[in-house]
Coordinates of N, CA and C and ligand atoms in Angstrom, one line a residue:
M26 N -88.6 23.9 104.5 CA -89.0 25.0 103.6 C -88.1 25.0 102.4
S27 N -88.6 25.1 101.1 CA -87.7 24.9 100.0 C -87.0 26.3 99.7
D28 N -86.1 26.2 98.8 CA -85.3 27.4 98.5 C -86.1 28.4 97.7
G29 N -87.2 28.0 97.1 CA -88.1 28.9 96.3 C -88.9 29.7 97.3
Y30 N -88.3 30.4 98.2 CA -89.0 31.1 99.3 C -89.6 32.4 98.8
T31 N -90.9 32.6 99.1 CA -91.6 33.8 98.5 C -92.3 34.6 99.6
L32 N -91.9 34.4 100.9 CA -92.6 35.2 101.9 C -92.3 36.7 101.9
D33 N -91.2 37.0 101.4 CA -90.7 38.4 101.5 C -91.7 39.5 101.0
R34 N -92.3 39.2 99.8 CA -93.2 40.2 99.3 C -94.4 40.3 100.1
F35 N -95.0 39.2 100.5 CA -96.2 39.2 101.4 C -95.9 39.9 102.7
A36 N -94.7 39.7 103.3 CA -94.4 40.2 104.6 C -94.3 41.7 104.5
R37 N -94.1 42.3 103.3 CA -94.1 43.8 103.2 C -95.4 44.4 103.2
H38 N -96.5 43.6 103.0 CA -97.8 44.2 102.9 C -98.2 44.9 104.2
P39 N -98.9 46.1 104.0 CA -99.2 46.9 105.2 C -100.1 46.2 106.2
F40 N -101.0 45.3 105.8 CA -101.9 44.6 106.8 C -101.1 43.7 107.6
Y41 N -100.1 43.0 107.0 CA -99.2 42.1 107.6 C -98.4 42.8 108.7
Q42 N -97.8 43.9 108.2 CA -97.0 44.7 109.1 C -97.8 45.2 110.4
E43 N -99.1 45.5 110.1 CA -100.0 46.1 111.1 C -100.3 45.0 112.2
V44 N -100.6 43.8 111.8 CA -100.9 42.8 112.9 C -99.7 42.5 113.7
N45 N -98.5 42.4 113.1 CA -97.3 42.1 113.8 C -96.9 43.3 114.7
R46 N -97.1 44.5 114.2 CA -96.8 45.7 115.0 C -97.7 45.8 116.2
R47 N -98.9 45.3 116.1 CA -99.9 45.4 117.2 C -99.4 44.4 118.3
L48 N -99.0 43.2 117.9 CA -98.5 42.2 118.8 C -97.3 42.7 119.6
V49 N -96.4 43.4 118.9 CA -95.2 43.9 119.5 C -95.6 45.0 120.5
A50 N -96.5 45.9 120.1 CA -97.0 46.9 121.0 C -97.6 46.4 122.2
L51 N -98.4 45.3 122.1 CA -99.1 44.7 123.3 C -98.1 44.1 124.2
T52 N -96.9 43.7 123.7 CA -95.9 43.1 124.6 C -95.2 44.1 125.4
G53 N -95.0 45.3 124.9 CA -94.4 46.3 125.7 C -92.9 46.1 126.0
L54 N -92.1 46.2 124.9 CA -90.6 46.0 125.1 C -90.0 47.3 125.6
H55 N -88.7 47.1 126.0 CA -87.9 48.3 126.5 C -86.6 48.4 125.7
R56 N -86.1 49.6 125.7 CA -84.7 49.8 125.1 C -83.7 48.9 125.8
G57 N -82.8 48.3 125.0 CA -81.7 47.6 125.6 C -82.0 46.1 125.9
Q58 N -83.2 45.7 125.6 CA -83.6 44.3 125.9 C -83.0 43.3 124.9
C59 N -82.9 42.1 125.3 CA -82.5 41.0 124.4 C -83.7 40.2 124.0
V60 N -84.0 40.1 122.8 CA -85.2 39.5 122.3 C -84.9 38.4 121.2
V61 N -85.7 37.3 121.2 CA -85.6 36.3 120.1 C -86.8 36.4 119.2
D62 N -86.5 36.5 117.9 CA -87.5 36.4 116.9 C -87.5 35.0 116.3
L63 N -88.4 34.1 116.8 CA -88.4 32.7 116.4 C -89.1 32.5 115.1
G64 N -88.6 31.7 114.2 CA -89.3 31.6 112.9 C -89.3 33.0 112.2
A65 N -88.1 33.6 112.2 CA -88.0 35.0 111.7 C -88.3 35.2 110.3
G66 N -88.3 34.1 109.5 CA -88.6 34.3 108.0 C -87.6 35.3 107.4
T67 N -88.2 36.3 106.7 CA -87.3 37.2 106.0 C -87.0 38.5 106.8
G68 N -87.4 38.5 108.0 CA -87.0 39.5 108.9 C -88.0 40.7 109.2
A69 N -89.2 40.5 108.7 CA -90.2 41.6 108.9 C -90.4 41.9 110.4
V70 N -90.6 40.9 111.2 CA -90.8 41.1 112.6 C -89.5 41.5 113.3
T71 N -88.4 40.9 112.8 CA -87.1 41.3 113.4 C -86.9 42.8 113.4
R72 N -87.3 43.4 112.3 CA -87.1 44.8 112.1 C -88.0 45.6 113.1
L73 N -89.2 45.1 113.3 CA -90.1 45.8 114.3 C -89.5 45.7 115.7
L74 N -88.9 44.5 116.0 CA -88.3 44.3 117.3 C -87.1 45.2 117.5
V75 N -86.3 45.4 116.5 CA -85.2 46.3 116.6 C -85.6 47.7 116.9
E76 N -86.7 48.1 116.2 CA -87.2 49.5 116.4 C -87.6 49.7 117.9
Q77 N -88.1 48.7 118.6 CA -88.5 48.8 120.0 C -87.4 48.8 121.0
V78 N -86.3 48.0 120.7 CA -85.3 47.8 121.7 C -84.0 48.6 121.5
A79 N -84.0 49.3 120.3 CA -82.8 49.9 119.8 C -82.0 50.7 120.8
C80 N -80.8 50.3 120.9 CA -79.7 51.0 121.7 C -78.5 50.1 121.6
P81 N -77.3 50.6 121.9 CA -76.1 49.8 121.7 C -76.1 48.4 122.5
E82 N -76.8 48.4 123.6 CA -76.8 47.1 124.4 C -77.8 46.1 123.9
A83 N -78.7 46.6 123.1 CA -79.8 45.7 122.7 C -79.4 44.6 121.7
E84 N -80.1 43.4 121.8 CA -79.7 42.3 120.9 C -81.0 41.7 120.4
V85 N -81.1 41.4 119.1 CA -82.2 40.7 118.6 C -81.7 39.5 117.9
I86 N -82.2 38.3 118.3 CA -81.7 37.1 117.7 C -82.7 36.5 116.8
A87 N -82.5 36.5 115.5 CA -83.4 35.9 114.5 C -83.1 34.5 114.3
V88 N -84.0 33.6 114.6 CA -83.8 32.1 114.5 C -84.8 31.6 113.4
E89 N -84.2 30.9 112.4 CA -85.1 30.5 111.3 C -84.5 29.3 110.7
P90 N -85.3 28.2 110.4 CA -84.7 27.0 109.8 C -84.4 27.1 108.4
S91 N -85.1 28.0 107.6 CA -84.8 28.0 106.2 C -83.6 28.9 105.9
G92 N -82.6 28.3 105.2 CA -81.4 29.0 104.9 C -81.7 30.2 103.9
S93 N -82.6 30.0 103.0 CA -82.8 31.0 102.0 C -83.6 32.2 102.6
A94 N -84.5 31.9 103.6 CA -85.3 32.9 104.3 C -84.3 33.7 105.1
L95 N -83.4 33.0 105.8 CA -82.4 33.7 106.7 C -81.5 34.6 105.9
E96 N -81.1 34.1 104.7 CA -80.3 35.0 103.8 C -81.0 36.3 103.5
A97 N -82.3 36.1 103.1 CA -83.1 37.3 102.8 C -83.2 38.2 104.0
A98 N -83.4 37.6 105.2 CA -83.5 38.5 106.4 C -82.2 39.2 106.6
R99 N -81.1 38.6 106.4 CA -79.8 39.2 106.5 C -79.6 40.4 105.6
R100 N -80.1 40.2 104.3 CA -80.0 41.2 103.3 C -80.9 42.4 103.7
N101 N -82.2 42.0 104.1 CA -83.2 43.1 104.5 C -82.7 43.9 105.6
L102 N -81.9 43.4 106.5 CA -81.6 44.1 107.8 C -80.1 44.5 107.8
E103 N -79.5 44.5 106.6 CA -78.0 44.8 106.6 C -77.6 46.2 107.1
N104 N -78.6 47.1 106.9 CA -78.3 48.5 107.3 C -78.6 48.8 108.8
I105 N -79.1 47.9 109.5 CA -79.4 48.1 110.9 C -78.1 48.4 111.7
Q106 N -78.1 49.5 112.5 CA -76.9 49.9 113.2 C -77.2 50.1 114.7
D107 N -78.5 50.3 115.0 CA -78.8 50.7 116.4 C -79.1 49.5 117.4
A108 N -78.7 48.3 117.0 CA -78.9 47.1 117.9 C -78.0 46.0 117.2
V109 N -77.6 45.1 118.1 CA -76.9 43.9 117.5 C -78.0 42.9 117.0
V110 N -77.9 42.5 115.7 CA -78.8 41.5 115.2 C -78.0 40.3 114.9
R111 N -78.4 39.1 115.5 CA -77.8 37.9 115.2 C -78.7 37.0 114.4
F112 N -78.2 36.3 113.4 CA -79.0 35.4 112.6 C -78.5 34.0 112.9
V113 N -79.5 33.1 113.2 CA -79.1 31.7 113.6 C -80.0 30.8 112.8
Q114 N -79.4 29.9 112.1 CA -80.3 28.9 111.3 C -80.6 27.7 112.3
G115 N -81.9 27.5 112.5 CA -82.3 26.4 113.4 C -83.7 26.4 113.6
S116 N -84.2 25.3 114.2 CA -85.6 25.1 114.5 C -86.0 25.4 115.9
A117 N -87.2 25.8 116.1 CA -87.7 26.2 117.4 C -87.6 25.1 118.5
D118 N -87.7 23.9 118.1 CA -87.7 22.8 119.1 C -86.2 22.5 119.6
R119 N -85.2 23.3 119.1 CA -83.9 23.2 119.7 C -83.4 24.5 120.1
L120 N -84.3 25.4 120.4 CA -83.9 26.8 120.7 C -82.8 27.0 121.7
S121 N -82.9 26.3 122.8 CA -81.9 26.5 123.9 C -80.5 26.1 123.5
Q122 N -80.4 25.3 122.4 CA -79.1 25.0 122.0 C -78.4 26.1 121.2
F123 N -79.2 27.0 120.7 CA -78.6 28.2 119.9 C -78.5 29.4 120.8
V124 N -79.5 29.6 121.7 CA -79.5 30.8 122.5 C -79.3 30.3 124.0
K125 N -78.1 30.6 124.5 CA -77.6 30.0 125.7 C -77.9 30.9 126.9
K126 N -78.1 32.2 126.7 CA -78.3 33.1 127.8 C -79.8 33.5 127.9
P127 N -80.3 33.7 129.1 CA -81.7 34.0 129.3 C -82.1 35.3 128.6
V128 N -83.2 35.3 127.9 CA -83.6 36.5 127.1 C -84.8 37.1 127.7
D129 N -85.1 38.4 127.4 CA -86.2 39.1 128.0 C -87.6 38.7 127.3
A130 N -87.5 38.5 126.0 CA -88.8 38.2 125.3 C -88.5 37.3 124.1
I131 N -89.5 36.5 123.8 CA -89.5 35.6 122.6 C -90.8 35.8 121.8
F132 N -90.6 36.1 120.5 CA -91.7 36.2 119.6 C -91.7 35.0 118.7
F133 N -92.9 34.6 118.3 CA -93.1 33.5 117.3 C -94.3 33.9 116.5
C134 N -94.0 34.7 115.4 CA -95.1 35.3 114.7 C -95.5 34.5 113.4
N135 N -96.7 34.3 113.3 CA -97.3 33.6 112.1 C -96.6 32.3 111.8
A136 N -96.3 31.5 112.8 CA -95.5 30.3 112.5 C -95.9 29.2 113.5
I137 N -96.5 29.4 114.6 CA -96.7 28.3 115.6 C -97.6 27.2 115.0
H138 N -98.5 27.6 114.1 CA -99.4 26.6 113.5 C -98.6 25.6 112.6
L139 N -97.4 26.0 112.2 CA -96.5 25.1 111.3 C -95.8 24.0 112.1
V140 N -95.8 24.1 113.4 CA -95.0 23.3 114.3 C -95.9 22.1 114.8
Q141 N -95.4 20.9 114.6 CA -96.2 19.7 115.1 C -95.9 19.6 116.6
E142 N -94.6 19.7 117.0 CA -94.3 19.4 118.4 C -94.4 20.7 119.2
K143 N -95.6 21.2 119.4 CA -95.8 22.5 120.1 C -95.3 22.4 121.5
E144 N -95.5 21.3 122.2 CA -95.1 21.2 123.6 C -93.6 21.3 123.8
Q145 N -92.9 20.6 122.9 CA -91.5 20.7 122.9 C -90.9 22.1 122.7
V146 N -91.6 22.8 121.8 CA -91.2 24.2 121.5 C -91.5 25.1 122.7
L147 N -92.6 24.9 123.4 CA -92.9 25.7 124.6 C -91.9 25.4 125.7
K148 N -91.5 24.1 125.8 CA -90.5 23.8 126.8 C -89.1 24.5 126.5
E149 N -88.8 24.5 125.2 CA -87.5 25.2 124.8 C -87.6 26.7 125.1
I150 N -88.8 27.3 124.9 CA -89.0 28.7 125.1 C -88.9 29.0 126.6
Q151 N -89.5 28.1 127.4 CA -89.4 28.3 128.9 C -87.9 28.2 129.3
R152 N -87.1 27.3 128.7 CA -85.7 27.2 129.1 C -84.9 28.4 128.7
T153 N -85.3 29.1 127.7 CA -84.6 30.2 127.1 C -85.0 31.6 127.7
L154 N -86.2 31.7 128.2 CA -86.7 33.0 128.8 C -86.1 33.2 130.1
R155 N -85.8 34.5 130.5 CA -85.5 34.8 131.8 C -86.7 34.7 132.7
R156 N -86.6 34.6 134.0 CA -87.7 34.6 134.9 C -88.6 35.9 134.6
D157 N -89.9 35.7 134.5 CA -90.8 36.8 134.2 C -90.6 37.4 132.8
G158 N -89.9 36.7 131.9 CA -89.8 37.1 130.5 C -91.2 36.8 129.8
T159 N -91.3 37.3 128.6 CA -92.6 37.2 127.9 C -92.4 36.4 126.6
F160 N -93.5 35.6 126.3 CA -93.6 34.9 125.1 C -94.8 35.4 124.4
S161 N -94.6 35.9 123.1 CA -95.8 36.4 122.3 C -95.8 35.7 121.0
F162 N -97.0 35.3 120.6 CA -97.2 34.7 119.3 C -98.5 35.2 118.7
N163 N -98.6 35.1 117.4 CA -99.9 35.3 116.7 C -100.0 34.3 115.6
T164 N -101.2 34.0 115.2 CA -101.5 33.1 114.1 C -102.9 33.4 113.6
S165 N -103.1 33.3 112.3 CA -104.5 33.3 111.8 C -105.0 31.9 111.5
F166 N -104.1 30.9 111.7 CA -104.5 29.5 111.4 C -105.0 28.9 112.7
Y167 N -106.1 29.2 113.2 CA -106.7 28.5 114.4 C -108.2 28.3 114.1
E168 N -108.7 27.3 114.8 CA -110.1 26.9 114.6 C -111.0 28.0 115.1
G169 N -111.8 28.6 114.3 CA -112.7 29.7 114.7 C -112.2 31.0 114.1
A170 N -111.1 31.0 113.4 CA -110.5 32.2 112.9 C -111.5 32.9 111.9
E171 N -112.2 32.0 111.1 CA -113.2 32.6 110.2 C -114.6 32.6 110.8
P172 N -115.3 33.6 110.7 CA -116.7 33.5 111.1 C -117.5 32.5 110.3
P173 N -118.5 31.8 110.8 CA -119.2 30.7 110.1 C -119.6 31.2 108.7
E174 N -120.1 32.4 108.6 CA -120.6 32.9 107.3 C -119.5 33.0 106.2
A175 N -118.2 33.0 106.7 CA -117.1 33.2 105.7 C -116.5 31.9 105.4
E176 N -116.9 30.8 106.1 CA -116.2 29.5 105.9 C -116.2 29.0 104.5
Q177 N -117.4 29.2 103.8 CA -117.5 28.6 102.5 C -116.6 29.4 101.5
F178 N -116.6 30.7 101.7 CA -115.7 31.6 100.9 C -114.2 31.1 101.1
Y179 N -113.9 30.9 102.4 CA -112.5 30.5 102.7 C -112.1 29.2 102.0
R180 N -113.1 28.2 102.1 CA -112.8 26.9 101.4 C -112.6 27.1 99.9
K181 N -113.5 27.9 99.3 CA -113.4 28.1 97.8 C -112.1 28.8 97.5
W182 N -111.7 29.7 98.3 CA -110.5 30.5 98.1 C -109.2 29.6 98.2
M183 N -109.3 28.7 99.2 CA -108.2 27.7 99.3 C -108.1 26.8 98.1
V184 N -109.2 26.3 97.6 CA -109.2 25.5 96.4 C -108.7 26.2 95.2
K185 N -109.1 27.5 95.1 CA -108.6 28.3 94.0 C -107.1 28.5 94.1
A186 N -106.6 28.8 95.3 CA -105.2 29.0 95.5 C -104.4 27.7 95.1
L187 N -104.9 26.5 95.6 CA -104.2 25.3 95.3 C -104.2 25.0 93.8
R188 N -105.3 25.3 93.1 CA -105.3 25.2 91.6 C -104.3 26.1 91.0
A189 N -104.2 27.3 91.4 CA -103.2 28.2 90.8 C -101.8 27.8 91.1
L190 N -101.5 27.2 92.3 CA -100.2 26.7 92.6 C -99.8 25.6 91.7
K191 N -100.9 24.7 91.4 CA -100.6 23.5 90.6 C -100.4 23.9 89.2
S192 N -101.3 24.7 88.6 CA -101.2 25.0 87.2 C -100.1 26.0 86.9
G193 N -99.9 27.0 87.8 CA -98.8 28.0 87.5 C -97.4 27.6 87.9
Y194 N -97.3 26.7 88.9 CA -96.0 26.4 89.4 C -95.7 24.9 89.6
G195 N -96.7 24.1 89.3 CA -96.5 22.6 89.3 C -96.3 22.1 90.7
V196 N -96.7 22.9 91.8 CA -96.5 22.4 93.1 C -97.9 22.0 93.8
M197 N -97.8 21.0 94.6 CA -99.0 20.5 95.3 C -98.5 20.2 96.7
P198 N -99.3 20.7 97.8 CA -98.9 20.3 99.1 C -99.1 18.9 99.4
D199 N -98.3 18.3 100.2 CA -98.5 16.9 100.7 C -99.4 17.1 101.9
R200 N -100.7 16.7 101.7 CA -101.7 17.0 102.7 C -101.4 16.3 104.1
T201 N -100.7 15.2 104.0 CA -100.4 14.5 105.3 C -99.4 15.3 106.1
R202 N -98.6 16.2 105.4 CA -97.5 16.9 106.1 C -97.8 18.4 106.4
V203 N -99.1 18.8 106.1 CA -99.4 20.2 106.3 C -99.9 20.4 107.7
E204 N -99.0 20.8 108.6 CA -99.4 20.8 110.0 C -100.5 21.9 110.2
A205 N -100.5 23.0 109.4 CA -101.4 24.1 109.6 C -102.8 23.6 109.4
R206 N -103.0 22.4 108.8 CA -104.4 21.9 108.7 C -105.0 21.4 110.0
H207 N -104.1 21.1 111.0 CA -104.6 20.7 112.3 C -104.7 21.9 113.2
R208 N -105.8 22.5 113.1 CA -105.9 23.8 113.7 C -106.4 23.7 115.2
L209 N -105.8 24.4 116.1 CA -106.2 24.4 117.5 C -107.2 25.5 117.7
T210 N -108.1 25.4 118.7 CA -109.0 26.5 119.0 C -108.2 27.4 119.9
E211 N -108.7 28.7 120.2 CA -108.1 29.6 121.1 C -108.0 28.9 122.5
A212 N -109.0 28.2 122.9 CA -109.0 27.6 124.2 C -107.9 26.5 124.3
E213 N -107.8 25.8 123.2 CA -106.7 24.8 123.2 C -105.3 25.4 123.3
Y214 N -105.1 26.5 122.6 CA -103.8 27.2 122.7 C -103.6 27.7 124.1
I215 N -104.6 28.2 124.8 CA -104.4 28.7 126.2 C -104.1 27.6 127.1
Q216 N -104.8 26.4 126.9 CA -104.6 25.3 127.8 C -103.1 24.8 127.6
L217 N -102.7 24.7 126.3 CA -101.3 24.3 126.0 C -100.3 25.2 126.7
L218 N -100.6 26.5 126.7 CA -99.6 27.4 127.4 C -99.6 27.2 128.9
E219 N -100.8 27.1 129.4 CA -100.9 26.9 130.9 C -100.3 25.6 131.3
D220 N -100.5 24.5 130.5 CA -100.0 23.2 130.9 C -98.5 23.2 130.9
N221 N -97.9 24.2 130.2 CA -96.4 24.3 130.0 C -95.8 25.4 130.8
G222 N -96.6 25.9 131.8 CA -96.0 26.8 132.8 C -96.1 28.3 132.4
F223 N -96.9 28.6 131.4 CA -97.1 30.0 131.1 C -98.3 30.6 131.8
R224 N -98.3 31.9 132.0 CA -99.5 32.6 132.6 C -99.9 33.6 131.5
M225 N -101.2 33.5 131.1 CA -101.7 34.4 130.1 C -101.8 35.8 130.6
Q226 N -101.3 36.8 129.9 CA -101.3 38.2 130.3 C -102.3 38.9 129.4
V227 N -102.1 38.8 128.1 CA -102.9 39.6 127.2 C -103.3 38.6 126.1
Q228 N -104.6 38.7 125.7 CA -105.1 37.9 124.6 C -105.9 38.8 123.7
S229 N -105.7 38.8 122.4 CA -106.5 39.8 121.6 C -106.9 39.1 120.3
V230 N -108.2 39.2 120.0 CA -108.7 38.7 118.8 C -109.2 39.8 117.9
D231 N -108.6 40.0 116.7 CA -109.1 41.1 115.8 C -109.9 40.6 114.7
Ligands
SAM311 C1 -95.3 32.6 107.6 S1 -93.6 32.6 108.0 C2 -93.5 34.0 109.2 C3 -92.2 34.6 109.2 C4 -92.0 35.8 110.2 N1 -92.2 35.4 111.6 C5 -93.0 36.8 109.9 O1 -94.1 37.0 110.6 O2 -92.8 37.5 108.9 C6 -93.4 31.2 109.0 C7 -91.9 30.9 109.3 O3 -91.8 29.9 110.3 C8 -90.7 29.1 110.0 N2 -90.7 27.8 110.6 C9 -91.4 26.7 110.2 N3 -91.2 25.7 111.1 C10 -90.4 26.2 112.1 C11 -89.8 25.7 113.2 N4 -90.0 24.4 113.6 N5 -89.0 26.5 114.0 C12 -88.8 27.8 113.7 N6 -89.4 28.3 112.6 C13 -90.1 27.6 111.8 C14 -90.7 29.0 108.5 O4 -89.5 28.7 107.9 C15 -91.1 30.4 108.1 O5 -90.0 31.3 107.9

């Protein structure tokens, strides 16, 4: 992720807050728990997690590979007092190296589609979760996310966005390196989870 990081503004949007809030509510956290926010970005989900577990014993660990995003998260959460928030720069595929004690819950919001080595990440999540801990993730980048009648609109919208990025900012994605283009179906995600020792508890499509 480059230093020209621009997620912050988007992450403040009410609809973005709402989908993440819903995932957190579905998980059912408790006060005092220790929770990892994987791929924490600029801390939008970290804040939601703090709200749920807040008390002096609670800990939320924000893990994020981008230094600039992590700095923004640190700034955005500097006033938090009702839980310990730890910021760790690192990638999900090495999670157990940064988080050494078993945690109650791990969240990976709006990011799993960016990861090529999903199996490796799931193994790391298993290593880091306590027995019967929960792993929650969401993504809108999966095969079938758009209804067939909206696919053409989606494709045109992508082309328009790419043109705007090129003309306005001189940037072009390297198509061979854009992992989010390799989209899994819901069934493939479930299979991947089950193959790696997870048991599905709640699945929600909005
Ligand atoms: C769209 S942002 C979502 C940020 C935050 N979870 C949220 O929902 O606001 C995706 C984040 O995933 C992070 N990311 C990408 N690859 C990652 C990896 N291998 N391990 C952990 N995080 C990763 C990116 O740096 C980025 O901050």
